[in-house]
Amino acid sequence: MPGENPFSTRFVRPGAIPYRFSPERDLTRLLDRFQQIGRTGQIVCPHGGGKSTLLADLVRLWEQNGERVTVFELHDGQRRLPVHLVGLLRDTPTTLIAVDGYEQLNWCARRALRRFCRRRQIGLIVTSHRSMGIPDLARCAPSLALLEQLVRGLLPDGSPQIDCESVRRAFHRHAGNVREVLFELYDLYEAGATDRATTAEENITDSSLEKSPGPTRPTP
């Protein structure tokens, strides 16, 4: 949509943009590592660091490779998986379970899920803000350089640029939380769009005044 804020949710939600890797890591290597560690792994990352985005990219690639993935997105206070889990997986054949927000589960639920996957030979990939005693698949560490790369990719060609200093300040202000940085950049972009619209309107008004004829003198 022309003129839409490039930092809107639909442009930055997990899966909408690819995860930005450091040069030494890519999706193919992570898929190989997942096999090497026994098809059970965790993605550990601080808040807003991109773990959900990375998981979405991996799930998409697994499905392209023939995996049947069941994804659970857990939120604050959600301590258990659905009670109909066994029936769900029976009705929808699954080779891999992905749990985004694994640390939300209580200890008993985590143990039951891992036992369930082992018995049925189902792969398990989880995301968490801290280590949960599962082999590491990846640990995310957001960097200012990768954030700047992300911002450049989001801004459309010819759009007013958000300067690097604004990105840097936002990155440090939010301690590397990329999600919060993008929220702030959304507001900055909106403020800039309002200023540009106001300036354009003022220019149109000034131009109209310059072109309008002065008052006519009545004919005697």
PDB file of C-alpha atoms in Angstrom:
ATOM      1  CA  MET A   1       0.000   0.000   0.000  1.00  0.00           C
ATOM      2  CA  PRO A   2       1.602   3.303  -1.098  1.00  0.00           C
ATOM      3  CA  GLY A   3       2.706   5.466   1.771  1.00  0.00           C
ATOM      4  CA  GLU A   4       2.252   2.755   4.391  1.00  0.00           C
ATOM      5  CA  ASN A   5       4.681   2.769   7.288  1.00  0.00           C
ATOM      6  CA  PRO A   6       7.416   0.178   6.477  1.00  0.00           C
ATOM      7  CA  PHE A   7       7.637  -0.678  10.195  1.00  0.00           C
ATOM      8  CA  SER A   8       3.972  -1.725  10.391  1.00  0.00           C
ATOM      9  CA  THR A   9       3.302  -5.095  12.020  1.00  0.00           C
ATOM     10  CA  ARG A  10       2.518  -6.844   8.752  1.00  0.00           C
ATOM     11  CA  PHE A  11       6.008  -6.011   7.473  1.00  0.00           C
ATOM     12  CA  VAL A  12       7.993  -6.941  10.601  1.00  0.00           C
ATOM     13  CA  ARG A  13       6.072  -9.841  12.183  1.00  0.00           C
ATOM     14  CA  PRO A  14       7.862 -13.230  12.391  1.00  0.00           C
ATOM     15  CA  GLY A  15       7.887 -14.800   8.958  1.00  0.00           C
ATOM     16  CA  ALA A  16       7.326 -11.523   7.097  1.00  0.00           C
ATOM     17  CA  ILE A  17      11.052 -10.783   6.883  1.00  0.00           C
ATOM     18  CA  PRO A  18      13.881 -13.326   6.865  1.00  0.00           C
ATOM     19  CA  TYR A  19      16.119 -13.703   9.884  1.00  0.00           C
ATOM     20  CA  ARG A  20      19.345 -11.738   9.476  1.00  0.00           C
ATOM     21  CA  PHE A  21      22.282 -14.072  10.014  1.00  0.00           C
ATOM     22  CA  SER A  22      25.843 -13.312  10.867  1.00  0.00           C
ATOM     23  CA  PRO A  23      28.179 -14.404   8.052  1.00  0.00           C
ATOM     24  CA  GLU A  24      29.192 -17.677   9.702  1.00  0.00           C
ATOM     25  CA  ARG A  25      25.671 -19.047  10.097  1.00  0.00           C
ATOM     26  CA  ASP A  26      22.802 -19.867   7.748  1.00  0.00           C
ATOM     27  CA  LEU A  27      19.609 -21.946   7.669  1.00  0.00           C
ATOM     28  CA  THR A  28      21.155 -24.917   5.856  1.00  0.00           C
ATOM     29  CA  ARG A  29      23.845 -25.287   8.507  1.00  0.00           C
ATOM     30  CA  LEU A  30      21.217 -25.114  11.246  1.00  0.00           C
ATOM     31  CA  LEU A  31      19.165 -27.853   9.604  1.00  0.00           C
ATOM     32  CA  ASP A  32      22.282 -30.036   9.419  1.00  0.00           C
ATOM     33  CA  ARG A  33      23.081 -29.309  13.057  1.00  0.00           C
ATOM     34  CA  PHE A  34      19.536 -30.202  14.083  1.00  0.00           C
ATOM     35  CA  GLN A  35      20.077 -33.685  12.665  1.00  0.00           C
ATOM     36  CA  GLN A  36      23.467 -33.975  14.368  1.00  0.00           C
ATOM     37  CA  ILE A  37      22.086 -33.178  17.838  1.00  0.00           C
ATOM     38  CA  GLY A  38      19.356 -35.802  17.571  1.00  0.00           C
ATOM     39  CA  ARG A  39      16.473 -33.665  16.260  1.00  0.00           C
ATOM     40  CA  THR A  40      15.918 -31.995  19.628  1.00  0.00           C
ATOM     41  CA  GLY A  41      17.197 -28.443  20.013  1.00  0.00           C
ATOM     42  CA  GLN A  42      16.605 -25.006  21.463  1.00  0.00           C
ATOM     43  CA  ILE A  43      16.914 -21.478  20.101  1.00  0.00           C
ATOM     44  CA  VAL A  44      17.945 -19.189  22.965  1.00  0.00           C
ATOM     45  CA  CYS A  45      17.607 -15.455  22.535  1.00  0.00           C
ATOM     46  CA  PRO A  46      16.835 -12.377  24.657  1.00  0.00           C
ATOM     47  CA  HIS A  47      13.493 -10.599  24.366  1.00  0.00           C
ATOM     48  CA  GLY A  48      12.928  -9.159  20.917  1.00  0.00           C
ATOM     49  CA  GLY A  49      16.113 -10.706  19.545  1.00  0.00           C
ATOM     50  CA  GLY A  50      14.583 -12.555  16.592  1.00  0.00           C
ATOM     51  CA  LYS A  51      14.016 -16.092  17.869  1.00  0.00           C
ATOM     52  CA  SER A  52      10.431 -16.245  16.574  1.00  0.00           C
ATOM     53  CA  THR A  53      11.580 -14.965  13.190  1.00  0.00           C
ATOM     54  CA  LEU A  54      14.335 -17.576  13.037  1.00  0.00           C
ATOM     55  CA  LEU A  55      11.890 -20.319  14.044  1.00  0.00           C
ATOM     56  CA  ALA A  56       9.424 -19.234  11.333  1.00  0.00           C
ATOM     57  CA  ASP A  57      12.198 -19.411   8.710  1.00  0.00           C
ATOM     58  CA  LEU A  58      13.247 -22.874   9.886  1.00  0.00           C
ATOM     59  CA  VAL A  59       9.671 -24.193   9.942  1.00  0.00           C
ATOM     60  CA  ARG A  60       9.113 -22.947   6.396  1.00  0.00           C
ATOM     61  CA  LEU A  61      12.279 -24.709   5.194  1.00  0.00           C
ATOM     62  CA  TRP A  62      11.473 -27.925   7.084  1.00  0.00           C
ATOM     63  CA  GLU A  63       8.042 -28.027   5.462  1.00  0.00           C
ATOM     64  CA  GLN A  64       9.613 -27.501   2.040  1.00  0.00           C
ATOM     65  CA  ASN A  65      11.819 -30.522   2.809  1.00  0.00           C
ATOM     66  CA  GLY A  66       8.816 -32.715   3.618  1.00  0.00           C
ATOM     67  CA  GLU A  67       8.588 -32.351   7.413  1.00  0.00           C
ATOM     68  CA  ARG A  68       5.091 -32.197   8.910  1.00  0.00           C
ATOM     69  CA  VAL A  69       5.459 -29.500  11.556  1.00  0.00           C
ATOM     70  CA  THR A  70       3.009 -28.659  14.328  1.00  0.00           C
ATOM     71  CA  VAL A  71       3.692 -25.217  15.840  1.00  0.00           C
ATOM     72  CA  PHE A  72       2.606 -24.036  19.294  1.00  0.00           C
ATOM     73  CA  GLU A  73       2.941 -20.341  20.188  1.00  0.00           C
ATOM     74  CA  LEU A  74       2.855 -19.855  23.955  1.00  0.00           C
ATOM     75  CA  HIS A  75       2.307 -16.567  25.752  1.00  0.00           C
ATOM     76  CA  ASP A  76       2.739 -15.278  29.302  1.00  0.00           C
ATOM     77  CA  GLY A  77       1.033 -17.512  31.839  1.00  0.00           C
ATOM     78  CA  GLN A  78       0.348 -20.379  29.407  1.00  0.00           C
ATOM     79  CA  ARG A  79       1.764 -23.248  31.475  1.00  0.00           C
ATOM     80  CA  ARG A  80       0.409 -26.239  29.554  1.00  0.00           C
ATOM     81  CA  LEU A  81       0.038 -27.430  26.004  1.00  0.00           C
ATOM     82  CA  PRO A  82      -3.481 -28.226  24.761  1.00  0.00           C
ATOM     83  CA  VAL A  83      -4.963 -31.216  26.594  1.00  0.00           C
ATOM     84  CA  HIS A  84      -5.959 -32.701  23.241  1.00  0.00           C
ATOM     85  CA  LEU A  85      -2.332 -32.843  22.059  1.00  0.00           C
ATOM     86  CA  VAL A  86      -2.305 -36.601  21.420  1.00  0.00           C
ATOM     87  CA  GLY A  87      -5.548 -36.456  19.459  1.00  0.00           C
ATOM     88  CA  LEU A  88      -4.342 -33.443  17.514  1.00  0.00           C
ATOM     89  CA  LEU A  89      -1.145 -35.170  16.443  1.00  0.00           C
ATOM     90  CA  ARG A  90      -3.025 -38.351  15.607  1.00  0.00           C
ATOM     91  CA  ASP A  91      -5.392 -36.460  13.316  1.00  0.00           C
ATOM     92  CA  THR A  92      -2.550 -34.404  11.832  1.00  0.00           C
ATOM     93  CA  PRO A  93       0.499 -36.624  11.253  1.00  0.00           C
ATOM     94  CA  THR A  94       3.512 -34.828  12.671  1.00  0.00           C
ATOM     95  CA  THR A  95       7.245 -35.416  12.358  1.00  0.00           C
ATOM     96  CA  LEU A  96       8.327 -32.270  14.195  1.00  0.00           C
ATOM     97  CA  ILE A  97       6.899 -30.149  17.025  1.00  0.00           C
ATOM     98  CA  ALA A  98       7.934 -26.492  17.352  1.00  0.00           C
ATOM     99  CA  VAL A  99       7.201 -24.610  20.578  1.00  0.00           C
ATOM    100  CA  ASP A 100       7.713 -20.847  20.551  1.00  0.00           C
ATOM    101  CA  GLY A 101       7.966 -19.660  24.166  1.00  0.00           C
ATOM    102  CA  TYR A 102       8.894 -23.030  25.685  1.00  0.00           C
ATOM    103  CA  GLU A 103       9.872 -21.490  29.032  1.00  0.00           C
ATOM    104  CA  GLN A 104       6.191 -20.675  29.635  1.00  0.00           C
ATOM    105  CA  LEU A 105       5.474 -24.357  30.239  1.00  0.00           C
ATOM    106  CA  ASN A 106       5.800 -25.663  33.766  1.00  0.00           C
ATOM    107  CA  TRP A 107       8.372 -28.330  34.563  1.00  0.00           C
ATOM    108  CA  CYS A 108       5.919 -31.227  34.359  1.00  0.00           C
ATOM    109  CA  ALA A 109       4.578 -30.096  30.973  1.00  0.00           C
ATOM    110  CA  ARG A 110       8.099 -29.735  29.539  1.00  0.00           C
ATOM    111  CA  ARG A 111       9.080 -33.181  30.768  1.00  0.00           C
ATOM    112  CA  ALA A 112       5.899 -34.753  29.407  1.00  0.00           C
ATOM    113  CA  LEU A 113       6.411 -33.144  26.000  1.00  0.00           C
ATOM    114  CA  ARG A 114       9.993 -34.349  25.686  1.00  0.00           C
ATOM    115  CA  ARG A 115       8.996 -37.869  26.716  1.00  0.00           C
ATOM    116  CA  PHE A 116       6.097 -37.781  24.240  1.00  0.00           C
ATOM    117  CA  CYS A 117       8.467 -36.786  21.387  1.00  0.00           C
ATOM    118  CA  ARG A 118      11.054 -39.443  22.274  1.00  0.00           C
ATOM    119  CA  ARG A 119       8.507 -42.255  22.392  1.00  0.00           C
ATOM    120  CA  ARG A 120       6.991 -41.311  19.050  1.00  0.00           C
ATOM    121  CA  GLN A 121      10.304 -40.334  17.420  1.00  0.00           C
ATOM    122  CA  ILE A 122       9.086 -36.810  16.754  1.00  0.00           C
ATOM    123  CA  GLY A 123      11.582 -33.968  16.452  1.00  0.00           C
ATOM    124  CA  LEU A 124      11.356 -31.086  18.919  1.00  0.00           C
ATOM    125  CA  ILE A 125      12.514 -27.515  18.411  1.00  0.00           C
ATOM    126  CA  VAL A 126      11.817 -24.852  21.038  1.00  0.00           C
ATOM    127  CA  THR A 127      12.550 -21.176  21.615  1.00  0.00           C
ATOM    128  CA  SER A 128      13.294 -19.638  24.969  1.00  0.00           C
ATOM    129  CA  HIS A 129      14.825 -16.588  26.606  1.00  0.00           C
ATOM    130  CA  ARG A 130      17.133 -18.823  28.670  1.00  0.00           C
ATOM    131  CA  SER A 131      18.613 -22.308  28.394  1.00  0.00           C
ATOM    132  CA  MET A 132      16.108 -25.059  29.135  1.00  0.00           C
ATOM    133  CA  GLY A 133      18.496 -28.018  29.326  1.00  0.00           C
ATOM    134  CA  ILE A 134      18.133 -28.941  25.651  1.00  0.00           C
ATOM    135  CA  PRO A 135      21.025 -29.016  23.160  1.00  0.00           C
ATOM    136  CA  ASP A 136      21.594 -25.615  21.550  1.00  0.00           C
ATOM    137  CA  LEU A 137      20.578 -25.240  17.946  1.00  0.00           C
ATOM    138  CA  ALA A 138      21.278 -21.505  17.940  1.00  0.00           C
ATOM    139  CA  ARG A 139      21.856 -18.588  20.286  1.00  0.00           C
ATOM    140  CA  CYS A 140      20.806 -15.203  18.946  1.00  0.00           C
ATOM    141  CA  ALA A 141      22.699 -12.061  19.834  1.00  0.00           C
ATOM    142  CA  PRO A 142      21.251  -8.980  18.114  1.00  0.00           C
ATOM    143  CA  SER A 143      23.862  -6.530  16.881  1.00  0.00           C
ATOM    144  CA  LEU A 144      23.631  -2.930  15.773  1.00  0.00           C
ATOM    145  CA  ALA A 145      25.104  -3.815  12.368  1.00  0.00           C
ATOM    146  CA  LEU A 146      22.429  -6.427  11.677  1.00  0.00           C
ATOM    147  CA  LEU A 147      19.710  -4.045  12.867  1.00  0.00           C
ATOM    148  CA  GLU A 148      20.933  -1.335  10.490  1.00  0.00           C
ATOM    149  CA  GLN A 149      20.879  -3.888   7.672  1.00  0.00           C
ATOM    150  CA  LEU A 150      17.317  -4.812   8.598  1.00  0.00           C
ATOM    151  CA  VAL A 151      16.195  -1.167   8.649  1.00  0.00           C
ATOM    152  CA  ARG A 152      17.742  -0.517   5.227  1.00  0.00           C
ATOM    153  CA  GLY A 153      15.854  -3.504   3.859  1.00  0.00           C
ATOM    154  CA  LEU A 154      12.541  -2.271   5.262  1.00  0.00           C
ATOM    155  CA  LEU A 155      12.754   1.321   4.028  1.00  0.00           C
ATOM    156  CA  PRO A 156      11.444   1.572   0.454  1.00  0.00           C
ATOM    157  CA  ASP A 157      13.541   3.147  -2.290  1.00  0.00           C
ATOM    158  CA  GLY A 158      13.169   6.876  -2.388  1.00  0.00           C
ATOM    159  CA  SER A 159      11.638   7.136   1.076  1.00  0.00           C
ATOM    160  CA  PRO A 160      13.016   9.614   3.611  1.00  0.00           C
ATOM    161  CA  GLN A 161      15.708   7.762   5.497  1.00  0.00           C
ATOM    162  CA  ILE A 162      15.706   7.295   9.236  1.00  0.00           C
ATOM    163  CA  ASP A 163      19.239   8.312  10.104  1.00  0.00           C
ATOM    164  CA  CYS A 164      21.740   5.881  11.573  1.00  0.00           C
ATOM    165  CA  GLU A 165      22.027   7.886  14.767  1.00  0.00           C
ATOM    166  CA  SER A 166      18.297   7.376  15.485  1.00  0.00           C
ATOM    167  CA  VAL A 167      18.710   3.640  14.946  1.00  0.00           C
ATOM    168  CA  ARG A 168      21.781   3.541  17.187  1.00  0.00           C
ATOM    169  CA  ARG A 169      20.091   5.435  20.009  1.00  0.00           C
ATOM    170  CA  ALA A 170      16.999   3.228  19.825  1.00  0.00           C
ATOM    171  CA  PHE A 171      19.137   0.069  19.847  1.00  0.00           C
ATOM    172  CA  HIS A 172      20.951   1.097  23.029  1.00  0.00           C
ATOM    173  CA  ARG A 173      17.861   2.560  24.666  1.00  0.00           C
ATOM    174  CA  HIS A 174      16.061  -0.797  24.340  1.00  0.00           C
ATOM    175  CA  ALA A 175      19.148  -2.908  25.167  1.00  0.00           C
ATOM    176  CA  GLY A 176      19.131  -4.664  21.800  1.00  0.00           C
ATOM    177  CA  ASN A 177      15.426  -5.577  21.863  1.00  0.00           C
ATOM    178  CA  VAL A 178      14.786  -5.437  18.126  1.00  0.00           C
ATOM    179  CA  ARG A 179      11.009  -5.607  18.528  1.00  0.00           C
ATOM    180  CA  GLU A 180      10.972  -2.511  20.742  1.00  0.00           C
ATOM    181  CA  VAL A 181      13.382  -0.720  18.406  1.00  0.00           C
ATOM    182  CA  LEU A 182      11.054  -1.324  15.451  1.00  0.00           C
ATOM    183  CA  PHE A 183       8.120   0.015  17.486  1.00  0.00           C
ATOM    184  CA  GLU A 184      10.088   3.204  18.123  1.00  0.00           C
ATOM    185  CA  LEU A 185      11.096   3.517  14.472  1.00  0.00           C
ATOM    186  CA  TYR A 186       7.438   3.128  13.523  1.00  0.00           C
ATOM    187  CA  ASP A 187       6.634   6.187  15.641  1.00  0.00           C
ATOM    188  CA  LEU A 188       9.581   8.132  14.207  1.00  0.00           C
ATOM    189  CA  TYR A 189       8.496   7.335  10.659  1.00  0.00           C
ATOM    190  CA  GLU A 190       4.922   8.385  11.432  1.00  0.00           C
ATOM    191  CA  ALA A 191       6.131  11.654  12.934  1.00  0.00           C
ATOM    192  CA  GLY A 192       8.267  12.296   9.871  1.00  0.00           C
ATOM    193  CA  ALA A 193       5.353  11.533   7.543  1.00  0.00           C
ATOM    194  CA  THR A 194       3.174  14.022   9.420  1.00  0.00           C
ATOM    195  CA  ASP A 195       5.863  16.699   9.178  1.00  0.00           C
ATOM    196  CA  ARG A 196       6.292  16.048   5.452  1.00  0.00           C
ATOM    197  CA  ALA A 197       2.555  16.230   4.848  1.00  0.00           C
ATOM    198  CA  THR A 198       2.330  19.506   6.770  1.00  0.00           C
ATOM    199  CA  THR A 199       5.242  20.977   4.817  1.00  0.00           C
ATOM    200  CA  ALA A 200       3.717  19.875   1.516  1.00  0.00           C
ATOM    201  CA  GLU A 201       0.382  21.435   2.450  1.00  0.00           C
ATOM    202  CA  GLU A 202       2.069  24.686   3.431  1.00  0.00           C
ATOM    203  CA  ASN A 203       3.978  24.730   0.133  1.00  0.00           C
ATOM    204  CA  ILE A 204       0.761  24.229  -1.825  1.00  0.00           C
ATOM    205  CA  THR A 205      -0.915  27.030   0.127  1.00  0.00           C
ATOM    206  CA  ASP A 206       2.018  29.400  -0.417  1.00  0.00           C
ATOM    207  CA  SER A 207       2.070  28.567  -4.108  1.00  0.00           C
ATOM    208  CA  SER A 208      -1.636  29.218  -4.430  1.00  0.00           C
ATOM    209  CA  LEU A 209      -1.278  32.587  -2.740  1.00  0.00           C
ATOM    210  CA  GLU A 210       1.551  33.572  -5.058  1.00  0.00           C
ATOM    211  CA  LYS A 211      -0.488  32.693  -8.140  1.00  0.00           C
ATOM    212  CA  SER A 212      -3.793  34.216  -7.030  1.00  0.00           C
ATOM    213  CA  PRO A 213      -4.543  37.635  -8.557  1.00  0.00           C
ATOM    214  CA  GLY A 214      -4.751  40.617  -6.258  1.00  0.00           C
ATOM    215  CA  PRO A 215      -8.000  42.468  -5.626  1.00  0.00           C
ATOM    216  CA  THR A 216      -9.474  44.142  -8.713  1.00  0.00           C
ATOM    217  CA  ARG A 217     -10.246  47.810  -8.716  1.00  0.00           C
ATOM    218  CA  PRO A 218     -13.883  48.520  -9.488  1.00  0.00           C
ATOM    219  CA  THR A 219     -14.526  50.137 -12.845  1.00  0.00           C
ATOM    220  CA  PRO A 220     -15.705  53.708 -12.441  1.00  0.00           C
TER     221      PRO A 220
END
